[in-house]
Amino acid sequence: MPGEYFVLKGMVLKLAEYIVGPADSIPVGEGKVVEIGNRSIGVFNIAGTFYSLRNVCPHQGGPACDSKLYDQIEAEVLPNGKVREFVAQEKCIIACPWHGIEFDARTGVCLTKKEWKIKQYPVYVNEENQIVVQLP
């Protein structure tokens, strides 16, 4: 939210704020990539909440946020041995276009290798209904 800070080499610094557009420019279930300075950032609207991630895949540096949002599909084995697949969460997964590695766009965590994580940035909608991304 507004006024967030970070610590760098023992100094407390305020995050810089960048307006990326009106909130209605990214409909629910969609995202877009914006360039802020020398950084490429993916901003996603998941169920009405905004999330932002650095557009760099930890696997090989691909543009992880150049992806549409996909449903999170899970499966369970039923007592009769059959497998039931179901949508666990709608429109919250991105897939890096280079190798198809999937990440939760809400957390940046890779679905198959939890130690791989995309850098997250704070994001909020201000009083003027503008999406604001905060960067160090």
PDB file of C-alpha atoms in Angstrom:
ATOM      1  CA  MET A   1       0.000   0.000   0.000  1.00  0.00           C
ATOM      2  CA  PRO A   2       1.058   3.641  -0.154  1.00  0.00           C
ATOM      3  CA  GLY A   3       4.132   4.589   1.840  1.00  0.00           C
ATOM      4  CA  GLU A   4       5.858   1.177   1.853  1.00  0.00           C
ATOM      5  CA  TYR A   5       9.572   1.030   2.621  1.00  0.00           C
ATOM      6  CA  PHE A   6      12.465  -1.368   2.090  1.00  0.00           C
ATOM      7  CA  VAL A   7      15.894  -1.786   3.685  1.00  0.00           C
ATOM      8  CA  LEU A   8      19.042  -1.602   1.559  1.00  0.00           C
ATOM      9  CA  LYS A   9      22.490  -1.887   3.177  1.00  0.00           C
ATOM     10  CA  GLY A  10      21.082  -0.773   6.525  1.00  0.00           C
ATOM     11  CA  MET A  11      19.240   2.236   5.092  1.00  0.00           C
ATOM     12  CA  VAL A  12      15.456   2.502   5.074  1.00  0.00           C
ATOM     13  CA  LEU A  13      14.246   3.750   1.695  1.00  0.00           C
ATOM     14  CA  LYS A  14      10.773   4.503   0.393  1.00  0.00           C
ATOM     15  CA  LEU A  15       9.531   2.555  -2.615  1.00  0.00           C
ATOM     16  CA  ALA A  16       9.034   4.592  -5.795  1.00  0.00           C
ATOM     17  CA  GLU A  17       5.492   4.545  -7.173  1.00  0.00           C
ATOM     18  CA  TYR A  18       4.606   4.187 -10.860  1.00  0.00           C
ATOM     19  CA  ILE A  19       1.121   4.510 -12.338  1.00  0.00           C
ATOM     20  CA  VAL A  20       0.585   1.830 -14.980  1.00  0.00           C
ATOM     21  CA  GLY A  21      -2.945   2.767 -16.037  1.00  0.00           C
ATOM     22  CA  PRO A  22      -6.571   2.806 -14.947  1.00  0.00           C
ATOM     23  CA  ALA A  23      -7.825  -0.221 -13.021  1.00  0.00           C
ATOM     24  CA  ASP A  24     -10.390  -0.984 -15.713  1.00  0.00           C
ATOM     25  CA  SER A  25      -7.619  -1.273 -18.337  1.00  0.00           C
ATOM     26  CA  ILE A  26      -6.838  -4.792 -17.038  1.00  0.00           C
ATOM     27  CA  PRO A  27     -10.081  -6.795 -16.813  1.00  0.00           C
ATOM     28  CA  VAL A  28     -10.512  -9.624 -14.297  1.00  0.00           C
ATOM     29  CA  GLY A  29      -8.699 -12.732 -15.519  1.00  0.00           C
ATOM     30  CA  GLU A  30      -6.207 -10.793 -17.646  1.00  0.00           C
ATOM     31  CA  GLY A  31      -2.819  -9.155 -17.353  1.00  0.00           C
ATOM     32  CA  LYS A  32      -0.407  -6.957 -19.230  1.00  0.00           C
ATOM     33  CA  VAL A  33       3.311  -6.311 -19.330  1.00  0.00           C
ATOM     34  CA  VAL A  34       4.528  -2.756 -18.743  1.00  0.00           C
ATOM     35  CA  GLU A  35       8.003  -1.271 -18.989  1.00  0.00           C
ATOM     36  CA  ILE A  36       9.075   0.796 -15.976  1.00  0.00           C
ATOM     37  CA  GLY A  37      12.563   2.185 -16.402  1.00  0.00           C
ATOM     38  CA  ASN A  38      14.781  -0.773 -17.262  1.00  0.00           C
ATOM     39  CA  ARG A  39      12.349  -3.299 -15.780  1.00  0.00           C
ATOM     40  CA  SER A  40       9.629  -5.295 -17.481  1.00  0.00           C
ATOM     41  CA  ILE A  41       6.735  -5.931 -15.070  1.00  0.00           C
ATOM     42  CA  GLY A  42       3.658  -8.131 -15.438  1.00  0.00           C
ATOM     43  CA  VAL A  43       0.485  -6.797 -13.802  1.00  0.00           C
ATOM     44  CA  PHE A  44      -2.429  -9.225 -13.366  1.00  0.00           C
ATOM     45  CA  ASN A  45      -6.049  -8.837 -12.238  1.00  0.00           C
ATOM     46  CA  ILE A  46      -7.031 -12.033 -10.437  1.00  0.00           C
ATOM     47  CA  ALA A  47     -10.577 -12.055  -9.069  1.00  0.00           C
ATOM     48  CA  GLY A  48     -10.477  -8.255  -8.716  1.00  0.00           C
ATOM     49  CA  THR A  49      -7.120  -8.078  -6.896  1.00  0.00           C
ATOM     50  CA  PHE A  50      -3.992  -6.831  -8.668  1.00  0.00           C
ATOM     51  CA  TYR A  51      -0.608  -8.572  -8.514  1.00  0.00           C
ATOM     52  CA  SER A  52       2.697  -7.591 -10.115  1.00  0.00           C
ATOM     53  CA  LEU A  53       5.745  -9.692 -10.952  1.00  0.00           C
ATOM     54  CA  ARG A  54       9.077  -9.058 -12.607  1.00  0.00           C
ATOM     55  CA  ASN A  55       8.871 -10.368 -16.165  1.00  0.00           C
ATOM     56  CA  VAL A  56      11.855 -12.702 -15.785  1.00  0.00           C
ATOM     57  CA  CYS A  57      11.591 -16.477 -15.440  1.00  0.00           C
ATOM     58  CA  PRO A  58      14.058 -17.907 -12.877  1.00  0.00           C
ATOM     59  CA  HIS A  59      14.626 -20.941 -15.131  1.00  0.00           C
ATOM     60  CA  GLN A  60      16.470 -19.289 -18.035  1.00  0.00           C
ATOM     61  CA  GLY A  61      15.468 -15.625 -17.951  1.00  0.00           C
ATOM     62  CA  GLY A  62      12.500 -15.885 -20.311  1.00  0.00           C
ATOM     63  CA  PRO A  63       9.576 -13.418 -20.308  1.00  0.00           C
ATOM     64  CA  ALA A  64       7.438 -15.319 -17.787  1.00  0.00           C
ATOM     65  CA  CYS A  65       4.673 -12.708 -17.700  1.00  0.00           C
ATOM     66  CA  ASP A  66       4.124 -12.790 -21.474  1.00  0.00           C
ATOM     67  CA  SER A  67       1.366 -15.270 -20.752  1.00  0.00           C
ATOM     68  CA  LYS A  68      -2.362 -15.338 -20.482  1.00  0.00           C
ATOM     69  CA  LEU A  69      -3.813 -16.432 -17.138  1.00  0.00           C
ATOM     70  CA  TYR A  70      -4.801 -20.089 -16.892  1.00  0.00           C
ATOM     71  CA  ASP A  71      -7.031 -21.960 -14.465  1.00  0.00           C
ATOM     72  CA  GLN A  72      -5.257 -23.965 -11.773  1.00  0.00           C
ATOM     73  CA  ILE A  73      -6.258 -27.575 -12.393  1.00  0.00           C
ATOM     74  CA  GLU A  74      -5.854 -30.140  -9.625  1.00  0.00           C
ATOM     75  CA  ALA A  75      -6.679 -33.826  -9.398  1.00  0.00           C
ATOM     76  CA  GLU A  76      -7.602 -36.314  -6.727  1.00  0.00           C
ATOM     77  CA  VAL A  77      -7.832 -40.090  -6.655  1.00  0.00           C
ATOM     78  CA  LEU A  78     -11.303 -41.211  -5.617  1.00  0.00           C
ATOM     79  CA  PRO A  79     -11.943 -44.269  -3.388  1.00  0.00           C
ATOM     80  CA  ASN A  80     -12.924 -46.247  -6.504  1.00  0.00           C
ATOM     81  CA  GLY A  81      -9.483 -45.552  -8.026  1.00  0.00           C
ATOM     82  CA  LYS A  82     -10.702 -43.093 -10.640  1.00  0.00           C
ATOM     83  CA  VAL A  83      -9.074 -39.702 -11.003  1.00  0.00           C
ATOM     84  CA  ARG A  84     -11.192 -36.566 -10.780  1.00  0.00           C
ATOM     85  CA  GLU A  85      -9.788 -33.326 -12.167  1.00  0.00           C
ATOM     86  CA  PHE A  86     -11.208 -29.976 -11.107  1.00  0.00           C
ATOM     87  CA  VAL A  87     -10.555 -26.247 -11.333  1.00  0.00           C
ATOM     88  CA  ALA A  88      -9.028 -25.293  -7.978  1.00  0.00           C
ATOM     89  CA  GLN A  89      -8.698 -21.591  -8.803  1.00  0.00           C
ATOM     90  CA  GLU A  90      -9.763 -19.691 -11.883  1.00  0.00           C
ATOM     91  CA  LYS A  91      -7.283 -17.649 -13.917  1.00  0.00           C
ATOM     92  CA  CYS A  92      -4.276 -17.472 -11.562  1.00  0.00           C
ATOM     93  CA  ILE A  93      -1.490 -19.381 -13.359  1.00  0.00           C
ATOM     94  CA  ILE A  94       1.013 -18.032 -15.887  1.00  0.00           C
ATOM     95  CA  ALA A  95       3.288 -20.152 -18.083  1.00  0.00           C
ATOM     96  CA  CYS A  96       6.636 -18.904 -19.350  1.00  0.00           C
ATOM     97  CA  PRO A  97       6.457 -19.054 -23.157  1.00  0.00           C
ATOM     98  CA  TRP A  98      10.015 -20.363 -23.494  1.00  0.00           C
ATOM     99  CA  HIS A  99       9.557 -23.728 -21.748  1.00  0.00           C
ATOM    100  CA  GLY A 100       6.013 -23.749 -20.323  1.00  0.00           C
ATOM    101  CA  ILE A 101       7.105 -23.559 -16.689  1.00  0.00           C
ATOM    102  CA  GLU A 102       4.081 -22.545 -14.616  1.00  0.00           C
ATOM    103  CA  PHE A 103       3.918 -20.000 -11.799  1.00  0.00           C
ATOM    104  CA  ASP A 104       1.183 -18.774  -9.484  1.00  0.00           C
ATOM    105  CA  ALA A 105       0.717 -15.142 -10.550  1.00  0.00           C
ATOM    106  CA  ARG A 106      -0.422 -14.237  -7.016  1.00  0.00           C
ATOM    107  CA  THR A 107       2.817 -15.340  -5.340  1.00  0.00           C
ATOM    108  CA  GLY A 108       5.371 -15.812  -8.127  1.00  0.00           C
ATOM    109  CA  VAL A 109       6.071 -19.364  -6.892  1.00  0.00           C
ATOM    110  CA  CYS A 110       6.728 -22.102  -9.466  1.00  0.00           C
ATOM    111  CA  LEU A 111       4.183 -24.922  -9.311  1.00  0.00           C
ATOM    112  CA  THR A 112       6.749 -27.698  -9.777  1.00  0.00           C
ATOM    113  CA  LYS A 113       9.923 -26.270  -8.190  1.00  0.00           C
ATOM    114  CA  LYS A 114       8.925 -24.272  -5.115  1.00  0.00           C
ATOM    115  CA  GLU A 115      12.455 -22.837  -4.787  1.00  0.00           C
ATOM    116  CA  TRP A 116      11.946 -20.991  -8.093  1.00  0.00           C
ATOM    117  CA  LYS A 117      10.146 -17.727  -7.494  1.00  0.00           C
ATOM    118  CA  ILE A 118       9.528 -14.651  -9.611  1.00  0.00           C
ATOM    119  CA  LYS A 119      10.161 -11.329  -7.848  1.00  0.00           C
ATOM    120  CA  GLN A 120       6.929  -9.701  -6.635  1.00  0.00           C
ATOM    121  CA  TYR A 121       6.285  -5.990  -6.306  1.00  0.00           C
ATOM    122  CA  PRO A 122       3.630  -4.246  -4.199  1.00  0.00           C
ATOM    123  CA  VAL A 123       0.694  -2.991  -6.256  1.00  0.00           C
ATOM    124  CA  TYR A 124      -2.515  -1.190  -5.331  1.00  0.00           C
ATOM    125  CA  VAL A 125      -5.319   0.903  -6.821  1.00  0.00           C
ATOM    126  CA  ASN A 126      -5.205   4.548  -5.696  1.00  0.00           C
ATOM    127  CA  GLU A 127      -8.063   6.984  -5.020  1.00  0.00           C
ATOM    128  CA  GLU A 128      -8.132   7.980  -8.713  1.00  0.00           C
ATOM    129  CA  ASN A 129      -8.698   4.305  -9.668  1.00  0.00           C
ATOM    130  CA  GLN A 130      -5.168   4.048 -11.121  1.00  0.00           C
ATOM    131  CA  ILE A 131      -3.025   0.912 -10.750  1.00  0.00           C
ATOM    132  CA  VAL A 132       0.174   1.806  -8.884  1.00  0.00           C
ATOM    133  CA  VAL A 133       3.235  -0.479  -8.818  1.00  0.00           C
ATOM    134  CA  GLN A 134       5.889   0.163  -6.159  1.00  0.00           C
ATOM    135  CA  LEU A 135       9.535  -0.525  -6.983  1.00  0.00           C
ATOM    136  CA  PRO A 136      12.753  -0.151  -4.990  1.00  0.00           C
TER     137      PRO A 136
END
